[in-house]
Short mmCIF file of C-alpha atoms in Angstrom, two decimals:
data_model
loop_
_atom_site.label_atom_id
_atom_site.label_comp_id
_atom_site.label_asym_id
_atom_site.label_seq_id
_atom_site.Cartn_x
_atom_site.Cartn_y
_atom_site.Cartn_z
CA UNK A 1 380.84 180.86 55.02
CA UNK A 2 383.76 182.91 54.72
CA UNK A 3 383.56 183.89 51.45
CA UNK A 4 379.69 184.93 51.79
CA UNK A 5 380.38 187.38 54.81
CA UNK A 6 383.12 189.11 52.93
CA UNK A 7 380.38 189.93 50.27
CA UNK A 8 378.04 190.94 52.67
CA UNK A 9 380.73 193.51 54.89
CA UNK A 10 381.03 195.35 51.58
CA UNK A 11 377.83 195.89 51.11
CA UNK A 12 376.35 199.36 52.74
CA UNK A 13 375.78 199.33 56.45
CA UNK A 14 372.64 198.46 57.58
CA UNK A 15 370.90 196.46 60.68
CA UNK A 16 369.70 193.83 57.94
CA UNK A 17 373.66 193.30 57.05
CA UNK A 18 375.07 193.25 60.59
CA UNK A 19 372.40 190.53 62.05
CA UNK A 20 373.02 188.30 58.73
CA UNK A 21 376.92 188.84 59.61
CA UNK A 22 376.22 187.92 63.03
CA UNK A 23 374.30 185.27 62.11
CA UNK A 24 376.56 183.50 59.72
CA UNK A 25 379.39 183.88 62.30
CA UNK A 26 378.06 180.86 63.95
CA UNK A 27 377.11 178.53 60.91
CA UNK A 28 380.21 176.74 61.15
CA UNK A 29 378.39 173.21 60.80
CA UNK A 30 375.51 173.57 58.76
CA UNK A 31 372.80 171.44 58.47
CA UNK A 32 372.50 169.02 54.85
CA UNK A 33 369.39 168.60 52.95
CA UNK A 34 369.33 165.87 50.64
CA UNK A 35 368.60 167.51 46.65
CA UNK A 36 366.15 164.53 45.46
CA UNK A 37 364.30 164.86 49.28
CA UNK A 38 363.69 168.59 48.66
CA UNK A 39 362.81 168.34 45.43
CA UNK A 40 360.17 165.86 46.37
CA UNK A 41 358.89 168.57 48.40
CA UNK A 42 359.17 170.85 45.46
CA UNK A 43 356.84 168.77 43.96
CA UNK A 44 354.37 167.93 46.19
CA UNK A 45 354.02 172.06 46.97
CA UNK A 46 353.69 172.08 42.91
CA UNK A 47 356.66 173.99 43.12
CA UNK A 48 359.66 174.30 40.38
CA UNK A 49 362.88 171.89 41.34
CA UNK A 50 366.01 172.98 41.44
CA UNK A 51 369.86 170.94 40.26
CA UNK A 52 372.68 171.13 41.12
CA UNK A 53 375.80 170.06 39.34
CA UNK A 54 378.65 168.71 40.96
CA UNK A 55 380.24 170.40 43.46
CA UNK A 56 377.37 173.05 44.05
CA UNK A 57 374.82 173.36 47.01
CA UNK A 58 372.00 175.61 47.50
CA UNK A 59 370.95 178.12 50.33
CA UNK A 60 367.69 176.97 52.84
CA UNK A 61 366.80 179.58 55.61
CA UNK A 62 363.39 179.16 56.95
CA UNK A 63 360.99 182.15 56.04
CA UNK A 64 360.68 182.86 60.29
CA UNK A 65 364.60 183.82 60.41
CA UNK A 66 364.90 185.93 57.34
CA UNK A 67 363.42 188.97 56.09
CA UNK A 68 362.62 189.65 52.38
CA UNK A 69 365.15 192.59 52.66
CA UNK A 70 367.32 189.95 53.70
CA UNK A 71 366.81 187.19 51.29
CA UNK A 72 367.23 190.17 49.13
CA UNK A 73 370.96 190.71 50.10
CA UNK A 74 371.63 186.95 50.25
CA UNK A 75 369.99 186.54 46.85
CA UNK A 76 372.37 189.27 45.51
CA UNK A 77 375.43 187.28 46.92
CA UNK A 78 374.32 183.64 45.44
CA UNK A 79 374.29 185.87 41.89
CA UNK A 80 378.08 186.08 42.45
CA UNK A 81 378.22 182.00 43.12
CA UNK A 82 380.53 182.10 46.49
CA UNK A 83 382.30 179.27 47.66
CA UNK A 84 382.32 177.77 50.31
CA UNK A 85 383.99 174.37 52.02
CA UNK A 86 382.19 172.25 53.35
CA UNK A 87 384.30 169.11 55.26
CA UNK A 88 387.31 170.55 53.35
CA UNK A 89 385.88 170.33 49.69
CA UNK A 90 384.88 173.67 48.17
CA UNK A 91 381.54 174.19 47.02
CA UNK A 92 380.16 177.40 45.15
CA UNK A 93 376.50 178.29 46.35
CA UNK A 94 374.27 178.67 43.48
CA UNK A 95 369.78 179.85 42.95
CA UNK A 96 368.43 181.60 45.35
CA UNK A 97 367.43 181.35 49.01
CA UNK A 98 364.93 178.47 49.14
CA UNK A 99 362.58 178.98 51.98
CA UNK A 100 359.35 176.15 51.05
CA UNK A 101 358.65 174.54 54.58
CA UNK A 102 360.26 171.49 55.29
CA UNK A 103 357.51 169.62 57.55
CA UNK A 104 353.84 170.51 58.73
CA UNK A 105 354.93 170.94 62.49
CA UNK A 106 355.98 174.41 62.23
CA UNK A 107 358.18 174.20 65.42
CA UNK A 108 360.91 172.35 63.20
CA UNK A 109 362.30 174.60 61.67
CA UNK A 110 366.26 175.55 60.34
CA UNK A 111 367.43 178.72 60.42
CA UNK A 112 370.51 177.70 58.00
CA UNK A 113 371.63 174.90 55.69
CA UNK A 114 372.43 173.83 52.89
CA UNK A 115 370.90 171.84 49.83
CA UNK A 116 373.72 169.11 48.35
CA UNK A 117 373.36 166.14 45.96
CA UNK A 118 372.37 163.22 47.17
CA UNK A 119 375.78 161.56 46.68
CA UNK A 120 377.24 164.49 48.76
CA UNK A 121 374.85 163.97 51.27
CA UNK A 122 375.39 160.11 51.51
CA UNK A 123 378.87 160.80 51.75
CA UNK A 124 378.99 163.46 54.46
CA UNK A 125 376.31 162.38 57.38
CA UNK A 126 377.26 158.38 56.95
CA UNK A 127 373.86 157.25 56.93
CA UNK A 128 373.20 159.48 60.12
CA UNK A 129 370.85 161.89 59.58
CA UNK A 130 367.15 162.28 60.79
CA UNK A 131 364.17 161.55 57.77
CA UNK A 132 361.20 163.30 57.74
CA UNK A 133 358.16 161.64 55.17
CA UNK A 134 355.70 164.27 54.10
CA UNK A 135 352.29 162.97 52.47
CA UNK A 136 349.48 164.84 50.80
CA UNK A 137 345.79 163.76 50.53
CA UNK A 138 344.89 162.14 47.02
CA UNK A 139 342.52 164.48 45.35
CA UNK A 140 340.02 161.35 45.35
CA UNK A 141 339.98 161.35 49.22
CA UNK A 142 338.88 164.76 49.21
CA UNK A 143 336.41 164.45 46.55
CA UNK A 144 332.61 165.11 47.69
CA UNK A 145 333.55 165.69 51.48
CA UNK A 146 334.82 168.49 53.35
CA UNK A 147 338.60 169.04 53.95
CA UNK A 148 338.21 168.58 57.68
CA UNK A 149 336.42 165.30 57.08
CA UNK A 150 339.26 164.27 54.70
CA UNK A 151 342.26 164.56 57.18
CA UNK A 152 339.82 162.82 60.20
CA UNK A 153 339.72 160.42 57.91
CA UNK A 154 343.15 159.89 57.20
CA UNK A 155 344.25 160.30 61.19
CA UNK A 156 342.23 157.70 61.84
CA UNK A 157 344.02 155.07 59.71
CA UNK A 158 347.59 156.81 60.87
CA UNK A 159 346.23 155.89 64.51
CA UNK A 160 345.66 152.44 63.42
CA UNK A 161 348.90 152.46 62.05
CA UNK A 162 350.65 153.47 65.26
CA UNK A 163 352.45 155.88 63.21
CA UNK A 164 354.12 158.97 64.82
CA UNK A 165 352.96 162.25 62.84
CA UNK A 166 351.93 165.52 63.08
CA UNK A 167 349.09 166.72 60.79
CA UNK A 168 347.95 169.87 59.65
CA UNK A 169 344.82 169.67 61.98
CA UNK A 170 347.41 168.95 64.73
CA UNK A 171 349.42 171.56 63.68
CA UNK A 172 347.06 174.52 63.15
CA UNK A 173 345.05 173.20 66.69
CA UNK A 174 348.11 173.89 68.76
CA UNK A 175 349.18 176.80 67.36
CA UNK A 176 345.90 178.25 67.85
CA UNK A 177 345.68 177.11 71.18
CA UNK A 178 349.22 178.45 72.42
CA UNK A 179 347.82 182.07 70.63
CA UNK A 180 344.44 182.10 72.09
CA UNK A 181 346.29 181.16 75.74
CA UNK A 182 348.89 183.50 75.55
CA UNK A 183 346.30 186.14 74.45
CA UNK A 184 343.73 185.12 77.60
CA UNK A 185 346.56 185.27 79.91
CA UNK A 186 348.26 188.49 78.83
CA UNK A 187 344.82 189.97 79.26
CA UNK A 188 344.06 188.83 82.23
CA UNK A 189 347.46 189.59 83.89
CA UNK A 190 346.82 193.42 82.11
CA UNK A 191 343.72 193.83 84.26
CA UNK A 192 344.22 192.33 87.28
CA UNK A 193 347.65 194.66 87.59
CA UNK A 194 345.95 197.68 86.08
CA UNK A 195 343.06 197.23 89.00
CA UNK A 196 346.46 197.01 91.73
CA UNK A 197 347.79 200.15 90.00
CA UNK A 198 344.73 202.59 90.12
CA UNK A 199 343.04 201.30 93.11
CA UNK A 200 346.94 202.01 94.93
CA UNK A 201 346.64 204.88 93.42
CA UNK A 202 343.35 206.09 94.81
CA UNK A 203 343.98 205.03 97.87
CA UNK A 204 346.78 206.69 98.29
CA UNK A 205 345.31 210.09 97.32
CA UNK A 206 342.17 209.70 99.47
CA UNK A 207 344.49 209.34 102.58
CA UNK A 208 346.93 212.00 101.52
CA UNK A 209 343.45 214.16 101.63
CA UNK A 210 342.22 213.12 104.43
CA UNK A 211 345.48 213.06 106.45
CA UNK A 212 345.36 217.14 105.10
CA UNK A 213 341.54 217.75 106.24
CA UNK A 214 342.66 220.55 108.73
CA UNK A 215 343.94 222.58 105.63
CA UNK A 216 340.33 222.12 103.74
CA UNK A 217 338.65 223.21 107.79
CA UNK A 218 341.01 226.66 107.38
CA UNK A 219 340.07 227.14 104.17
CA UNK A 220 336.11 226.64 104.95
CA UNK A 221 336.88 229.15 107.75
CA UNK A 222 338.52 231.75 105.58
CA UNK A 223 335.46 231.31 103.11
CA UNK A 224 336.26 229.15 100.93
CA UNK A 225 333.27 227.49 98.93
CA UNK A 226 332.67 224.20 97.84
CA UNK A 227 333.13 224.63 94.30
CA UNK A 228 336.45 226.26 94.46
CA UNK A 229 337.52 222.93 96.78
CA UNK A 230 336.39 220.32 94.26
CA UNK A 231 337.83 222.23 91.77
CA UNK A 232 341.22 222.36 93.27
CA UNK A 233 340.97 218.75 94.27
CA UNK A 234 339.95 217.71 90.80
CA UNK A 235 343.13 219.77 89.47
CA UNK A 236 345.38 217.37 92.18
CA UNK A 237 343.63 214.32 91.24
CA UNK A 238 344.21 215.16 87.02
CA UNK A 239 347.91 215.63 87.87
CA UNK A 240 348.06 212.39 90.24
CA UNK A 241 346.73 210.02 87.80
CA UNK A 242 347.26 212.26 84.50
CA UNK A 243 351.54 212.04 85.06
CA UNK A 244 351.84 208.29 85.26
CA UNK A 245 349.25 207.91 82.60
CA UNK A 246 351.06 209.76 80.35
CA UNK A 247 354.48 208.53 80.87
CA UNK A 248 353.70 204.98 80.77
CA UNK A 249 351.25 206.18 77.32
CA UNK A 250 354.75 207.55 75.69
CA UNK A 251 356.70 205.12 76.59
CA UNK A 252 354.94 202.37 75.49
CA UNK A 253 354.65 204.13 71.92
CA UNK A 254 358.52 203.61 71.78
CA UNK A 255 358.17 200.10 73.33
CA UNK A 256 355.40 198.56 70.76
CA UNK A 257 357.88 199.62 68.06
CA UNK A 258 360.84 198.19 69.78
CA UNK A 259 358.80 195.33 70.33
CA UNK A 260 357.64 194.46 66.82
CA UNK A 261 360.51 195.47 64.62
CA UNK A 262 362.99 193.17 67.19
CA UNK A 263 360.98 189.99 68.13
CA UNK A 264 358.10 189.21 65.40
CA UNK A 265 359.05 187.41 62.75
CA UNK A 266 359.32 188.03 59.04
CA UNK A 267 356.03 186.63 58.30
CA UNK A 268 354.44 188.88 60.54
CA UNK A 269 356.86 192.13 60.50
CA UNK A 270 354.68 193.02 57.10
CA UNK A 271 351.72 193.50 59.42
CA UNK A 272 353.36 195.97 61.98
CA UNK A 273 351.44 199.56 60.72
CA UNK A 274 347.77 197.58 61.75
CA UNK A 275 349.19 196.26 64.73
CA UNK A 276 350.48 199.36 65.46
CA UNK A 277 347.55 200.62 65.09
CA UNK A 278 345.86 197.73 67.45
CA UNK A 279 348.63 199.02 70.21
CA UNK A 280 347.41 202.03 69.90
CA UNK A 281 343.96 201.57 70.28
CA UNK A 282 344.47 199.68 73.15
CA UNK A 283 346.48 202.82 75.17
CA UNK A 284 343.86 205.15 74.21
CA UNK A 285 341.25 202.55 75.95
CA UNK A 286 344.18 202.88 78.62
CA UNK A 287 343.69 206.51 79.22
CA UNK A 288 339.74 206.02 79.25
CA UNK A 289 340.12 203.61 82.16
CA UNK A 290 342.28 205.94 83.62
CA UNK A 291 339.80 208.71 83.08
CA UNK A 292 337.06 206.70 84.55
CA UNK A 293 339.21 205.97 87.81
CA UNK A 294 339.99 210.07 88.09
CA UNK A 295 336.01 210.76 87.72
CA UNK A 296 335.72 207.71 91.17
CA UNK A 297 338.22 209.62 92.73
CA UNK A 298 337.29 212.79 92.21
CA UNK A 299 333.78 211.94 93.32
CA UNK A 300 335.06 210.02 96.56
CA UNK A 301 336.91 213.67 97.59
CA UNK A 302 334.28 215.45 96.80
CA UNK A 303 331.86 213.96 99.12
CA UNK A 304 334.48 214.09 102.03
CA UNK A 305 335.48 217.75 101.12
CA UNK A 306 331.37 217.70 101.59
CA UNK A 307 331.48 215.94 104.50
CA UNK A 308 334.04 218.68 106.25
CA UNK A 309 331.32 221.71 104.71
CA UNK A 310 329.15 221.13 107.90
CA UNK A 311 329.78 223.54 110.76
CA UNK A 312 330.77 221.95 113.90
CA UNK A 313 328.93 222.25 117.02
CA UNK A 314 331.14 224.63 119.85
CA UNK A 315 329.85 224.28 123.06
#
């Protein structure tokens, strides 16, 4: 891939440019797909084909590795038909990026490879290589039932089989559940450890007071009213929650963007301005929990700067 990362170094410097650079640095042994195979798929996606002459191969990245401003850039670069060798024998890349999902599992996926002639193909893996069958319900199946009903139907008879496959159901069920987990367990782990935080928090004001109470008792002495205590209490207690509130607000502005731009994929990363706007919502509900924890506090000093209002007995 020589010849493709010279194009791309000449192009203008960008973070798109140096991750496909970095990227193509390590496809030294790319994976083969089999023309006729893919083309099958082509079809069965109702999808144009593609050919190849002899001597060419195509570009496959899978949509969850590249970006369109990537595929962009790449597709820019196949224009100029580079070549490439591939076992020794050069090969110019030709099309465009072709990206149509290889299987229904979407955990098998390739980040890289490249589309050759079936002769090619034959030749180069040696009748080693893995094959993957992908089948579509006949329209006939479907006909008068429900879509769910339709693939029950047809895992049933793949049971019988004892065939090994993954079906869309399959597919879409896992996927959902990993989502729905992941979701349950972030939340979960968000509240237990924003409980910890605050209720640390509180505690450790409340004792700092109390560990202070003569101050408040020389105050009361020198006249100081109640009001004027909760107020100055109230003022401590805004800047002892209010300063971690608001760094960990601000920084997490900077870390949701960080976040989505460097580990969602491409499929998603078109998404990022209403998730953003998600994150968001979700720190302000921060800083109303936070605001409802200040209002506990502030009533739990309150009632012991109360508690410290009546006069002792001298005897």
């Amino acid at each position: 891939m020589n010849s493709v990362m010279e194009y791309l170094s000449r192009m203008p410097e960008s973070d798109d440019r140096n991750v496909l650079l970095n990227n193509f640095s390590y496809e030294t042994y790319p994976h083969l797909i089999s023309l006729s195979g893919y083309n099958r798929l082509l079809s069965i996606a109702k999808k144009p084909t593609i050919e190849l002459m002899e001597g060419e191969a195509a570009v496959y990245m899978d949509t969850g590795f590249v970006s369109p401003a990537k595929l962009e850039m790449l597709n820019q670069i196949l224009a100029q038909n580079p070549e490439v060798q591939i076992a020794g024998e050069n090969y110019h890349l030709v099309g465009t990026v072709q990206s149509t999902d290889l299987v229904t599992d979407s955990s098998i996926t390739l980040s890289f490879a490249l589309i050759v002639p079936d002769t090619d193909f034959e030749r180069f893996t040696v009748n080693d290589y893995d094959i993957y069958l992908n089948a579509v319900l006949n329209p006939e199946q479907v006909a008068g039932k429900s879509l769910l009903r339709a693939i029950l139907e047809a895992n049933e008879k793949l049971d019988a089989a004892g065939l090994i496959y993954e079906s869309y159901l399959q597919n879409m069920g896992r996927q959902l559940f990993y989502i729905v987990a992941a979701s349950y367990i972030t939340i979960y782990l968000a509240i237990i450890f924003l409980i910890i935080a605050n209720t640390i928090i509180g505690v450790q004001f409340l004792t700092w007071q109390q560990k202070t109470g003569r101050r408040y008792k020389t105050l009361i002495r020198l006249g100081a009213s109640y009001e004027t205590l909760c107020y100055s209490a109230g003022k401590q207690i805004r800047w002892y929650f209010g300063i971690p509130t608001a760094v960990a607000a601000i920084s997490s502005i900077f870390g949701i963007r960080a976040l989505f731009s460097g580990l969602l994929s491409s499929r998603t990363k078109n998404n990022i301005p209403a998730m953003i706007m998600i994150s968001a919502a979700m720190v302000l509900l921060l800083c109303v929990v936070e605001c409802i924890y200040m209002v506990a506090v502030k009533k739990s000093g309150n009632r012991y700067i109360l508690s410290l209002m009546v006069p002792e007995r001298e005897e």
